Structure formats: C-alpha cells, structure tokens
Amino acid sequence: MNEVTIAIAGGGSTYTPGIVGALIENVDRLKMKELRLYDCDFERQEKMGHLIRAILKQKYPHPIEVIVTDDPEKAFTGVDFVFSQIRVGGLKMREKDEKIPLKYGCVGQETCGPGGFAYGLRSIRGFLPLVEQIIRFAPEAWILNYSNPESIIAEAVRRAYPTAKIINVCDMTISIEETICANFGYQHEDFIPEYYGLNHFGWYRSIYSKREKRDILPDILDKMGAGLEVADFNAGDASWAATYKMLGRIVTDFPGYLPNTYLEYYLYPDLVVAEADPTHTRANEVMEGRETKVYALAEQAKANQDSAGLEINFGSHGQYIVDIATSLLNDENRRFMLITPNRGAIPNVRQDAVVEVPSYVSAKGIEPVCLDAIPDFHKGLIEAQCAAEKLLVDAYFEGSYLKALQAYTLNQSVPSANVAKKMLDDFIEVNREYWPELT
Ligand code: G6P
Ligand code: MN
C-alpha cells in the first residue's frame, strides 16, 4: 500500500483530534507517512499540535512525522490529500453571524439564513487563496473540503478554479442516518439512501434496505412523529436536541419525505427564533463546551506529552472523510452523499446548481447518480435558495452591494427587504476585515 501525506487545513479546529482518531482506526486502508497541520492562527494550532503528536505517538502503529506550520509551501508541497476545515473569523465571528439576525427577529445560524450568508462571504475570501496555494504546491492532491458554508464555497471555487481536484463533503446526512439507526435499531450498512438537494437543504426520498429488499423510509417516518433523540457526541447540547425534535414536526406536517435537519430554519423560522436565546447561541455552547474541553486536553498534552483523557467521541465526521479518501486511494467505488455540480443529477433543477446527491467515489474521482425528477415543493424551495446563493457569489466577484441585498432578500428565512438591508448593513460593519468591499 502506498504511504500518503495528508495536510489538514484549519489544523487548530476542535475537529482535528476526531479526524486523527479516524486516521488511526483506518491505518490498514490508508497508511500515513506524514501529517501536516496548517492554520493561519499559529499559536492556537501549536497547542493542538501537542495533542495530535501525543495521540499519534501513543496510538499510530508506524513511524510518522508531524509538521505544524503556518507556511503554505511547507504545508502543501507534495501532499496527497488536503482535508480542509477552515473557519474564517473563528467562533467569535460565528457568534456575530448568529446574534445579529436575532436582533431583527430572524434566524441566527452558522450556515443558514443571513448569518450563513455573512459566513459565506468570509469563507470565499479565505478559501480561494487556499485552493490557489494547494494547486501551486500540490497539483495532484485531492482537496476534501468540509469548510462551510459548502454550497457557497463550492459555487465560488467552481467559478474561480473549474478544474480543481476538490470534493465537497458534509457529514449531516450520515449523522441523520446514524441517528435513525441508534433510535430505532437499524444497521447503517443495510441502507442505500436516496437524497437530493443543496448542502444543508435537501430531502430523503427513499432508504432502500438491502436485507428487506424494499424501501423502508415509510416505516422510519411512521416512527418519527416525536422527532429523534441525539445519539452522538452532541447529546446533551440543548440546540441539537431541539433540532432533532423538530424533525418530528416537519415529517408530520409534510409527510412522505425525510428532510435534512437544517430545513427547520427555512420552514419554521418563527418557531426557531421563538426558542432562541439572543444572548447565548450555539457559538457560545461550542466555545464553552467542545472548544474548552479540547484545548484543556491540548494544554495537558503539552505539559506531559500524553493524550490520556482524550475520551471525547467525535461521531461519524472523521470516519466519513477518511472513508472518502480511501475510496479515492484504493478505488473502492463506495457511495456517499456529496456536493457536486448538478449536470443532470436532479433533472428538473437548474443545471448550473451545485447539488448534494448520492455519488460514487473511485480512483477516477466522483460520479454522481442520476435521479428522477423531484416534487415541485422541494424544487421551488431549492431553486430559490440556489438563486440566493448564486447572487451572493456574484456579489463577491463583482463587489456588488445590490447583488448582496438581493441575496439577503431572497433568502427564505428573511421576511422583508427592509430587514434584509438592515442586517446586511450590520454585517458589512462587523466584517470590514473579512469581506470584499461592496459598492
Ligand atoms: C454538522 C454540519 C456541519 C456543521 C456542524 C455544526 O456537522 O454538517 O456543517 O458545521 O454540524 O456543529 P456545531 O457542533 O459546531 O454546532
Ligand atoms: Mn455540513
């Protein structure tokens, strides 16, 4: 088996230990000779580096070199894969994305609604130079991107670097599927799911059971009236509990299909806002919870060079990324839900949309599955969201205030152009160092 070099862009992220955990578990399918952590926040990443070195020293069965750097040339030269998980502006800016809309009675969320669009413009600005550097220093490398908001990033990359070797991947579908399994006793290996939409904006039309040789989605939906209990490392976090409960409401009001949890922000913005605390949002939960825990462990690792106490379960996220990498590397031709230019995968959605659909991954790259036409209700929601995202990406490339205002106004979680403009102006103010100038 070839030994590979992997770079993690956004190495200081709290998800890094989970990714490394998955790389350790899958060493038989993907053997690393070198791991590089790259982050523009060198100090934060250096702390993470201590923890990662300690974990690998204790658990990796082969010699491995770990490089921690903020120099793109050192980070990317000759790598086989870049796993990208950057968060431009960090959790501090996530907090603003969530709190500014709530001031106006709108959904305050990381990747959806007005906050997601604010994050979108920041991310494009940070992500495009990263792609440029990876192409320069490692033209053969595959970029597995899970930096958010993914549809917006994917659209921007497609325009700026149409031939980039990038696969955009989100763990939300696998999380939903595994949560269903944990709640009702199904086995995930038994599922062949059919799902369509945009990232964080789609529906399951069927879940075929290999064992029962039929679609079992109707059985699952029948059991889901009360929603789902969170089954992974987020159990205990009030916001994820509320989100998985809300699925019950959606499948009751709109039977027949299983939505992505993120649809709550577009279908029931009023209910979501009513439950939100405008002074304490998910960003605060993450800073007080996951971030504090992981960085305390990193301090500990720095002091005594070991990773004892790292019992945090990071769910399916790391495993999913590593599965995609091994499918590319070993030509496994496995099926994943991936974010890719439409090109007919959803025949009645615009061809230049970036969609999330089942796709096979082999040595050749990604091959999306061609689906049947989707119902008008979903198509209408998807097309409006897609147009809004495209306007936002236009706003970035053209520096256009008008396009940004149109994007905000068209976002289906925003009730009026008046509110859209107020939020946009507030976001311009706080994003001066991150956004392009809009005139
Ligand atoms: C899921 C989504 C990610 C998102 C994350 C937020 O995993 O697929 O795109 O970033 O949830 O989780 P957090 O715990 O940071 O709120
Ligand atoms: Mn996601």
Coordinates of C-alpha atoms and ligand atoms in Angstrom, one line a residue:
M1 CA 0.0 0.0 0.0
N2 CA 1.3 3.5 -0.8
E3 CA 2.1 5.7 2.1
V4 CA 0.4 9.1 1.9
T5 CA 1.0 12.6 3.2
I6 CA -2.1 14.4 4.5
A7 CA -2.4 18.1 5.3
I8 CA -5.2 19.3 7.5
A9 CA -6.0 23.0 6.6
G10 CA -7.6 24.5 9.7
G11 CA -5.4 22.3 11.9
G12 CA -6.4 24.2 15.1
S13 CA -10.0 23.2 14.7
T14 CA -11.6 21.2 17.6
Y15 CA -12.4 18.5 14.9
T16 CA -8.8 17.7 14.3
P17 CA -8.4 15.1 17.1
G18 CA -11.5 13.3 15.7
I19 CA -10.0 13.2 12.2
V20 CA -6.8 11.9 13.5
G21 CA -8.7 9.3 15.5
A22 CA -10.3 8.1 12.3
L23 CA -7.0 8.0 10.5
I24 CA -5.6 5.8 13.3
E25 CA -8.5 3.4 13.1
N26 CA -8.2 3.1 9.4
V27 CA -4.5 2.7 9.1
D28 CA -5.0 -0.7 7.3
R29 CA -6.7 1.1 4.4
L30 CA -4.7 4.3 4.4
K31 CA -1.2 4.5 5.8
M32 CA 0.3 7.9 6.5
K33 CA 4.0 8.7 6.5
E34 CA 3.5 12.3 7.3
L35 CA 0.7 14.5 8.7
R36 CA 0.8 18.3 8.4
L37 CA -1.3 20.8 10.3
Y38 CA -1.8 24.1 8.6
D39 CA -3.5 27.1 10.2
C40 CA -3.2 30.9 10.0
D41 CA -3.6 31.1 13.8
F42 CA -0.2 29.6 14.6
E43 CA -0.5 29.9 18.4
R44 CA -3.8 28.0 18.6
Q45 CA -2.6 25.4 16.2
E46 CA 0.7 24.9 18.1
K47 CA -1.3 23.8 21.1
M48 CA -3.3 21.4 19.0
G49 CA -0.1 20.1 17.6
H50 CA 1.0 18.9 21.1
L51 CA -2.2 16.9 21.4
I52 CA -2.0 15.4 18.0
R53 CA 1.6 14.4 18.4
A54 CA 0.8 12.8 21.7
I55 CA -2.1 10.9 20.2
L56 CA -0.1 9.6 17.3
K57 CA 2.9 8.7 19.4
Q58 CA 0.7 6.6 21.6
K59 CA -1.6 5.1 19.0
Y60 CA -0.2 5.1 15.5
P61 CA 1.4 1.8 14.7
H62 CA 4.0 3.2 12.3
P63 CA 6.6 5.9 12.5
I64 CA 5.0 9.2 11.3
E65 CA 6.3 12.7 11.0
V66 CA 4.0 15.6 12.2
I67 CA 4.6 19.1 10.9
V68 CA 2.8 22.1 12.3
T69 CA 3.1 25.2 10.2
D70 CA 1.5 28.4 9.0
D71 CA 3.6 28.4 5.8
P72 CA 1.5 27.1 2.9
E73 CA 4.6 25.9 0.9
K74 CA 5.7 23.7 3.8
A75 CA 2.2 22.5 4.4
F76 CA 1.2 21.5 1.0
T77 CA 4.3 20.7 -1.1
G78 CA 3.9 17.1 -2.3
V79 CA 0.8 16.2 -0.2
D80 CA -1.6 13.6 -1.5
F81 CA -4.7 14.9 0.3
V82 CA -5.8 18.2 1.9
F83 CA -8.6 17.9 4.4
S84 CA -10.0 21.4 4.7
Q85 CA -11.9 22.6 7.7
I86 CA -11.1 26.3 7.9
R87 CA -13.4 28.7 9.8
V88 CA -12.6 32.3 8.6
G89 CA -13.1 34.6 11.6
G90 CA -13.3 31.8 14.0
L91 CA -16.1 31.1 16.5
K92 CA -16.0 34.8 17.5
M93 CA -17.4 35.7 14.1
R94 CA -19.8 32.8 14.2
E95 CA -21.2 34.4 17.3
K96 CA -21.9 37.6 15.4
D97 CA -23.5 35.6 12.5
E98 CA -25.9 34.1 15.0
K99 CA -26.6 37.2 17.1
I100 CA -27.1 39.9 14.5
P101 CA -30.1 38.3 12.8
L102 CA -31.7 37.5 16.2
K103 CA -31.7 41.3 16.9
Y104 CA -34.1 41.6 14.0
G105 CA -36.2 38.6 14.9
C106 CA -34.5 36.5 12.2
V107 CA -32.9 33.0 12.3
G108 CA -29.3 33.3 13.7
Q109 CA -27.4 30.2 12.4
E110 CA -23.9 29.2 11.4
T111 CA -24.6 28.2 7.8
C112 CA -28.2 29.1 7.1
G113 CA -30.1 32.3 6.7
P114 CA -28.5 35.8 7.0
G115 CA -25.7 34.6 9.2
G116 CA -24.8 31.8 6.9
F117 CA -24.5 34.3 4.0
A118 CA -22.2 36.5 6.2
Y119 CA -20.0 33.5 6.8
G120 CA -20.3 32.7 3.1
L121 CA -18.6 35.9 2.0
R122 CA -15.9 35.5 4.6
S123 CA -15.3 31.9 3.6
I124 CA -14.9 32.6 -0.1
R125 CA -12.3 35.3 0.7
G126 CA -10.3 32.8 2.8
F127 CA -10.9 29.7 0.8
L128 CA -10.0 30.8 -2.7
P129 CA -6.3 31.7 -1.8
L130 CA -6.1 28.3 -0.1
V131 CA -7.1 26.5 -3.3
E132 CA -4.7 28.5 -5.3
Q133 CA -1.8 27.6 -2.9
I134 CA -2.8 23.9 -2.9
I135 CA -2.9 23.8 -6.7
R136 CA 0.5 25.6 -6.8
F137 CA 2.3 23.3 -4.3
A138 CA 0.5 20.0 -4.8
P139 CA -1.2 20.0 -8.2
E140 CA -2.0 16.3 -7.9
A141 CA -3.6 16.5 -4.4
W142 CA -7.3 15.9 -3.7
I143 CA -8.9 18.5 -1.6
L144 CA -11.6 17.1 0.6
N145 CA -13.4 20.1 1.8
Y146 CA -15.8 20.4 4.7
S147 CA -15.4 24.1 5.4
N148 CA -18.7 25.8 5.5
P149 CA -21.0 27.1 4.0
E150 CA -20.3 24.4 1.5
S151 CA -22.7 25.2 -1.4
I152 CA -21.4 28.8 -1.4
I153 CA -17.8 27.7 -1.3
A154 CA -18.4 25.1 -4.0
E155 CA -20.0 27.6 -6.3
A156 CA -17.2 30.1 -5.8
V157 CA -14.4 27.5 -6.4
R158 CA -16.1 26.2 -9.4
R159 CA -16.1 29.7 -10.9
A160 CA -12.5 30.6 -9.9
Y161 CA -10.8 27.1 -10.3
P162 CA -13.0 25.0 -12.5
T163 CA -10.5 22.2 -12.8
A164 CA -9.5 22.0 -9.1
K165 CA -9.5 18.4 -7.7
I166 CA -11.9 19.1 -4.9
I167 CA -14.7 17.1 -3.3
N168 CA -17.1 18.9 -1.1
V169 CA -18.5 16.8 1.7
C170 CA -20.9 17.3 4.6
D171 CA -21.4 14.9 7.5
M172 CA -25.0 15.9 8.1
T173 CA -26.6 13.2 6.1
I174 CA -24.5 10.4 7.6
S175 CA -25.3 11.9 11.1
I176 CA -29.0 11.8 10.4
E177 CA -28.8 8.2 9.1
E178 CA -26.8 7.1 12.1
T179 CA -29.2 8.9 14.5
I180 CA -32.1 7.0 12.9
C181 CA -30.2 3.7 13.3
A182 CA -29.4 4.5 17.0
N183 CA -33.1 5.5 17.7
F184 CA -34.8 2.6 16.0
G185 CA -32.3 -0.3 15.9
Y186 CA -31.4 -0.3 12.2
Q187 CA -27.9 -1.1 10.8
H188 CA -26.4 1.6 8.7
E189 CA -24.6 -0.9 6.4
D190 CA -28.1 -2.1 5.4
F191 CA -29.1 1.3 4.0
I192 CA -29.0 2.6 0.4
P193 CA -30.3 6.1 0.8
E194 CA -31.6 8.3 -1.9
Y195 CA -31.3 12.0 -1.1
Y196 CA -31.3 15.2 -3.1
G197 CA -31.0 19.0 -2.6
L198 CA -28.4 21.6 -1.9
N199 CA -26.0 21.4 1.1
H200 CA -27.9 21.6 4.4
F201 CA -31.1 21.9 2.2
G202 CA -32.3 18.5 1.0
W203 CA -34.7 15.5 1.5
Y204 CA -34.5 11.7 1.5
R205 CA -37.0 10.2 -1.0
S206 CA -36.2 6.6 0.0
I207 CA -34.0 4.4 2.1
Y208 CA -33.7 1.0 0.5
S209 CA -33.0 -1.9 2.9
K210 CA -30.6 -4.5 1.4
R211 CA -31.9 -7.0 3.9
E212 CA -35.6 -6.4 3.4
K213 CA -35.2 -5.7 -0.3
R214 CA -37.6 -2.7 -0.1
D215 CA -37.8 1.0 0.7
I216 CA -38.1 1.3 4.5
L217 CA -38.4 5.1 4.6
P218 CA -42.2 4.9 5.2
D219 CA -41.6 2.7 8.3
I220 CA -39.0 5.1 9.6
L221 CA -41.3 8.2 9.0
D222 CA -44.1 6.4 10.9
K223 CA -41.9 6.2 14.0
M224 CA -40.7 9.7 13.8
G225 CA -43.6 11.8 15.0
A226 CA -41.8 12.8 18.2
G227 CA -38.6 13.5 16.4
L228 CA -35.3 11.8 17.2
E229 CA -33.0 11.6 20.2
V230 CA -29.5 12.9 19.6
A231 CA -27.3 9.8 19.7
D232 CA -23.7 11.2 19.1
F233 CA -21.2 13.4 20.9
N234 CA -23.6 16.3 20.7
A235 CA -26.1 14.5 23.0
G236 CA -26.6 16.9 26.0
D237 CA -26.4 20.0 23.9
A238 CA -29.8 21.8 24.0
S239 CA -29.6 23.2 20.5
W240 CA -29.0 19.8 18.8
A241 CA -31.7 18.2 20.9
A242 CA -34.2 20.9 19.8
T243 CA -33.1 20.4 16.1
Y244 CA -33.7 16.6 16.1
K245 CA -37.1 17.1 17.9
M246 CA -38.1 19.5 15.2
L247 CA -37.7 16.8 12.5
G248 CA -40.9 15.2 14.1
R249 CA -42.9 18.4 13.4
I250 CA -41.6 18.6 9.8
V251 CA -42.4 15.0 8.9
T252 CA -45.8 15.3 10.5
D253 CA -46.7 18.5 8.5
F254 CA -45.1 17.3 5.3
P255 CA -45.3 13.5 5.2
G256 CA -43.6 11.2 2.8
Y257 CA -40.1 12.6 2.8
L258 CA -37.3 13.0 5.4
P259 CA -35.8 16.4 5.5
N260 CA -32.3 17.5 6.4
T261 CA -32.5 18.9 9.9
Y262 CA -31.4 22.3 8.5
L263 CA -34.7 22.8 6.8
E264 CA -36.2 23.9 10.1
Y265 CA -34.6 27.3 9.5
Y266 CA -36.4 27.9 6.3
L267 CA -39.7 26.2 7.0
Y268 CA -40.3 27.4 10.6
P269 CA -38.1 30.5 11.2
D270 CA -40.7 31.9 13.6
L271 CA -40.6 28.8 15.8
V272 CA -36.8 28.6 15.8
V273 CA -36.5 32.3 16.7
A274 CA -39.0 31.9 19.5
E275 CA -36.9 29.2 21.1
A276 CA -33.5 31.0 20.6
D277 CA -31.8 33.0 23.3
P278 CA -30.3 36.1 21.6
T279 CA -27.6 36.4 24.2
H280 CA -26.5 32.8 24.2
T281 CA -26.3 30.9 20.9
R282 CA -24.7 27.8 19.5
A283 CA -21.4 29.5 19.1
N284 CA -21.4 30.1 22.9
E285 CA -22.3 26.5 23.5
V286 CA -19.4 25.4 21.4
M287 CA -16.9 27.8 22.9
E288 CA -17.9 26.8 26.4
G289 CA -18.2 23.1 25.6
R290 CA -16.2 21.4 22.9
E291 CA -13.6 24.1 22.5
T292 CA -12.8 24.4 26.2
K293 CA -12.6 20.6 26.6
V294 CA -10.3 20.0 23.6
Y295 CA -8.0 22.9 24.4
A296 CA -7.7 21.8 28.1
L297 CA -6.6 18.4 26.8
A298 CA -4.1 20.1 24.5
E299 CA -2.6 22.0 27.4
Q300 CA -2.4 18.8 29.3
A301 CA -0.6 17.1 26.3
K302 CA 1.8 20.0 26.2
A303 CA 2.7 19.5 29.8
N304 CA 3.1 15.8 30.0
Q305 CA 3.3 14.6 26.3
D306 CA 0.4 12.2 26.6
S307 CA -3.1 12.1 25.4
A308 CA -4.7 10.5 28.4
G309 CA -8.2 11.8 29.0
L310 CA -9.0 12.1 25.3
E311 CA -12.2 10.2 25.5
I312 CA -14.2 12.7 23.5
N313 CA -16.3 10.9 20.9
F314 CA -16.3 12.9 17.7
G315 CA -19.0 10.9 15.9
S316 CA -19.0 9.9 12.3
H317 CA -17.4 13.1 11.0
G318 CA -13.8 11.9 10.8
Q319 CA -14.7 8.4 9.7
Y320 CA -16.7 9.9 6.8
I321 CA -13.8 11.9 5.5
V322 CA -11.4 9.0 5.8
D323 CA -13.8 6.7 4.0
I324 CA -13.9 9.1 1.1
A325 CA -10.1 9.4 1.0
T326 CA -9.7 5.6 1.0
S327 CA -12.3 5.2 -1.7
L328 CA -10.2 7.5 -3.9
L329 CA -6.9 6.0 -3.0
N330 CA -7.9 2.3 -3.2
D331 CA -10.5 2.7 -6.0
E332 CA -13.2 1.3 -3.6
N333 CA -16.1 2.9 -5.6
R334 CA -18.2 3.5 -2.4
R335 CA -21.3 5.6 -2.3
F336 CA -21.5 8.8 -0.4
M337 CA -23.7 11.9 -0.3
L338 CA -21.6 14.6 -2.0
I339 CA -21.8 18.2 -3.1
T340 CA -21.2 18.5 -6.8
P341 CA -22.2 20.5 -9.9
N342 CA -25.7 19.2 -11.0
R343 CA -25.2 18.4 -14.6
G344 CA -28.5 16.4 -14.7
A345 CA -28.2 14.6 -11.4
I346 CA -31.5 16.3 -10.4
P347 CA -33.1 16.6 -13.9
N348 CA -35.6 19.3 -13.0
V349 CA -33.3 21.6 -11.1
R350 CA -31.2 24.2 -12.9
Q351 CA -28.1 22.5 -14.4
D352 CA -25.7 25.0 -13.0
A353 CA -26.7 24.4 -9.4
V354 CA -24.3 22.8 -7.0
V355 CA -26.3 19.9 -5.5
E356 CA -25.9 17.3 -2.9
V357 CA -26.8 13.8 -4.2
P358 CA -25.6 10.2 -3.9
S359 CA -22.2 9.8 -5.7
Y360 CA -19.7 7.0 -6.2
V361 CA -16.1 7.7 -5.5
S362 CA -13.3 5.7 -7.3
A363 CA -9.7 6.4 -8.3
K364 CA -11.2 8.5 -11.1
G365 CA -12.9 10.9 -8.7
I366 CA -16.6 11.4 -8.1
E367 CA -19.5 10.2 -10.2
P368 CA -23.0 11.4 -9.1
V369 CA -26.1 9.3 -9.5
C370 CA -28.8 10.4 -11.9
L371 CA -32.1 10.7 -10.1
D372 CA -35.8 11.1 -11.1
A373 CA -37.4 14.5 -11.1
I374 CA -38.3 15.9 -7.7
P375 CA -41.6 17.3 -6.5
D376 CA -42.5 21.0 -7.0
F377 CA -42.5 21.8 -3.3
H378 CA -38.8 20.8 -2.9
K379 CA -37.9 22.1 -6.4
G380 CA -39.3 25.6 -5.6
L381 CA -37.5 25.8 -2.2
I382 CA -34.3 24.6 -3.7
E383 CA -34.4 26.9 -6.8
A384 CA -35.0 30.0 -4.6
Q385 CA -32.2 29.1 -2.2
C386 CA -29.8 28.3 -5.1
A387 CA -30.6 31.7 -6.8
A388 CA -29.9 33.4 -3.5
E389 CA -26.6 31.7 -3.1
K390 CA -25.6 32.4 -6.6
L391 CA -26.4 36.1 -6.1
L392 CA -24.2 36.1 -3.0
V393 CA -21.3 34.6 -5.0
D394 CA -22.0 37.2 -7.8
A395 CA -21.8 39.9 -5.1
Y396 CA -18.4 38.6 -4.0
F397 CA -16.9 38.5 -7.5
E398 CA -18.5 41.8 -8.7
G399 CA -18.2 43.7 -5.4
S400 CA -21.9 44.4 -5.8
Y401 CA -24.0 45.7 -2.9
L402 CA -27.1 45.3 -4.9
K403 CA -26.4 41.6 -5.6
A404 CA -25.8 41.1 -1.9
L405 CA -29.0 42.8 -1.0
Q406 CA -30.9 40.6 -3.5
A407 CA -29.3 37.5 -2.0
Y408 CA -30.3 38.5 1.5
T409 CA -33.8 39.4 0.4
L410 CA -34.3 36.2 -1.5
N411 CA -33.2 34.1 1.5
Q412 CA -36.3 32.3 2.6
S413 CA -35.7 32.8 6.3
V414 CA -35.8 36.6 5.8
P415 CA -39.2 38.2 5.9
S416 CA -38.7 41.5 4.1
A417 CA -36.2 43.6 2.1
N418 CA -36.3 46.2 4.9
V419 CA -34.9 43.7 7.4
A420 CA -32.6 42.2 4.8
K421 CA -31.0 45.6 4.2
K422 CA -30.6 46.4 7.9
M423 CA -28.9 43.0 8.5
L424 CA -26.7 43.4 5.5
D425 CA -25.5 46.8 6.7
D426 CA -24.8 45.5 10.2
F427 CA -22.8 42.6 8.7
I428 CA -20.8 44.9 6.4
E429 CA -19.8 46.9 9.5
V430 CA -18.5 43.9 11.5
N431 CA -16.9 42.1 8.6
R432 CA -14.8 45.0 7.4
E433 CA -11.6 43.0 7.7
Y434 CA -13.1 39.9 6.1
W435 CA -15.5 40.9 3.2
P436 CA -14.7 42.4 -0.1
E437 CA -15.9 46.0 -0.4
L438 CA -19.4 46.1 -1.7
T439 CA -20.5 49.2 -3.7
Ligands
G6P1 C1 -23.0 19.4 11.2 C2 -22.9 20.1 9.9 C3 -21.7 20.9 9.8 C4 -21.7 22.0 10.9 C5 -21.9 21.3 12.3 C6 -22.1 22.3 13.3 O1 -21.9 18.5 11.4 O2 -22.8 19.1 8.8 O3 -21.6 21.5 8.6 O4 -20.6 22.8 10.9 O5 -22.9 20.4 12.2 O6 -21.9 21.7 14.5 P1 -21.6 22.5 15.9 O7 -21.5 21.5 16.9 O8 -20.3 23.3 15.6 O9 -22.8 23.4 16.0
MN2 MN -22.4 20.3 7.0

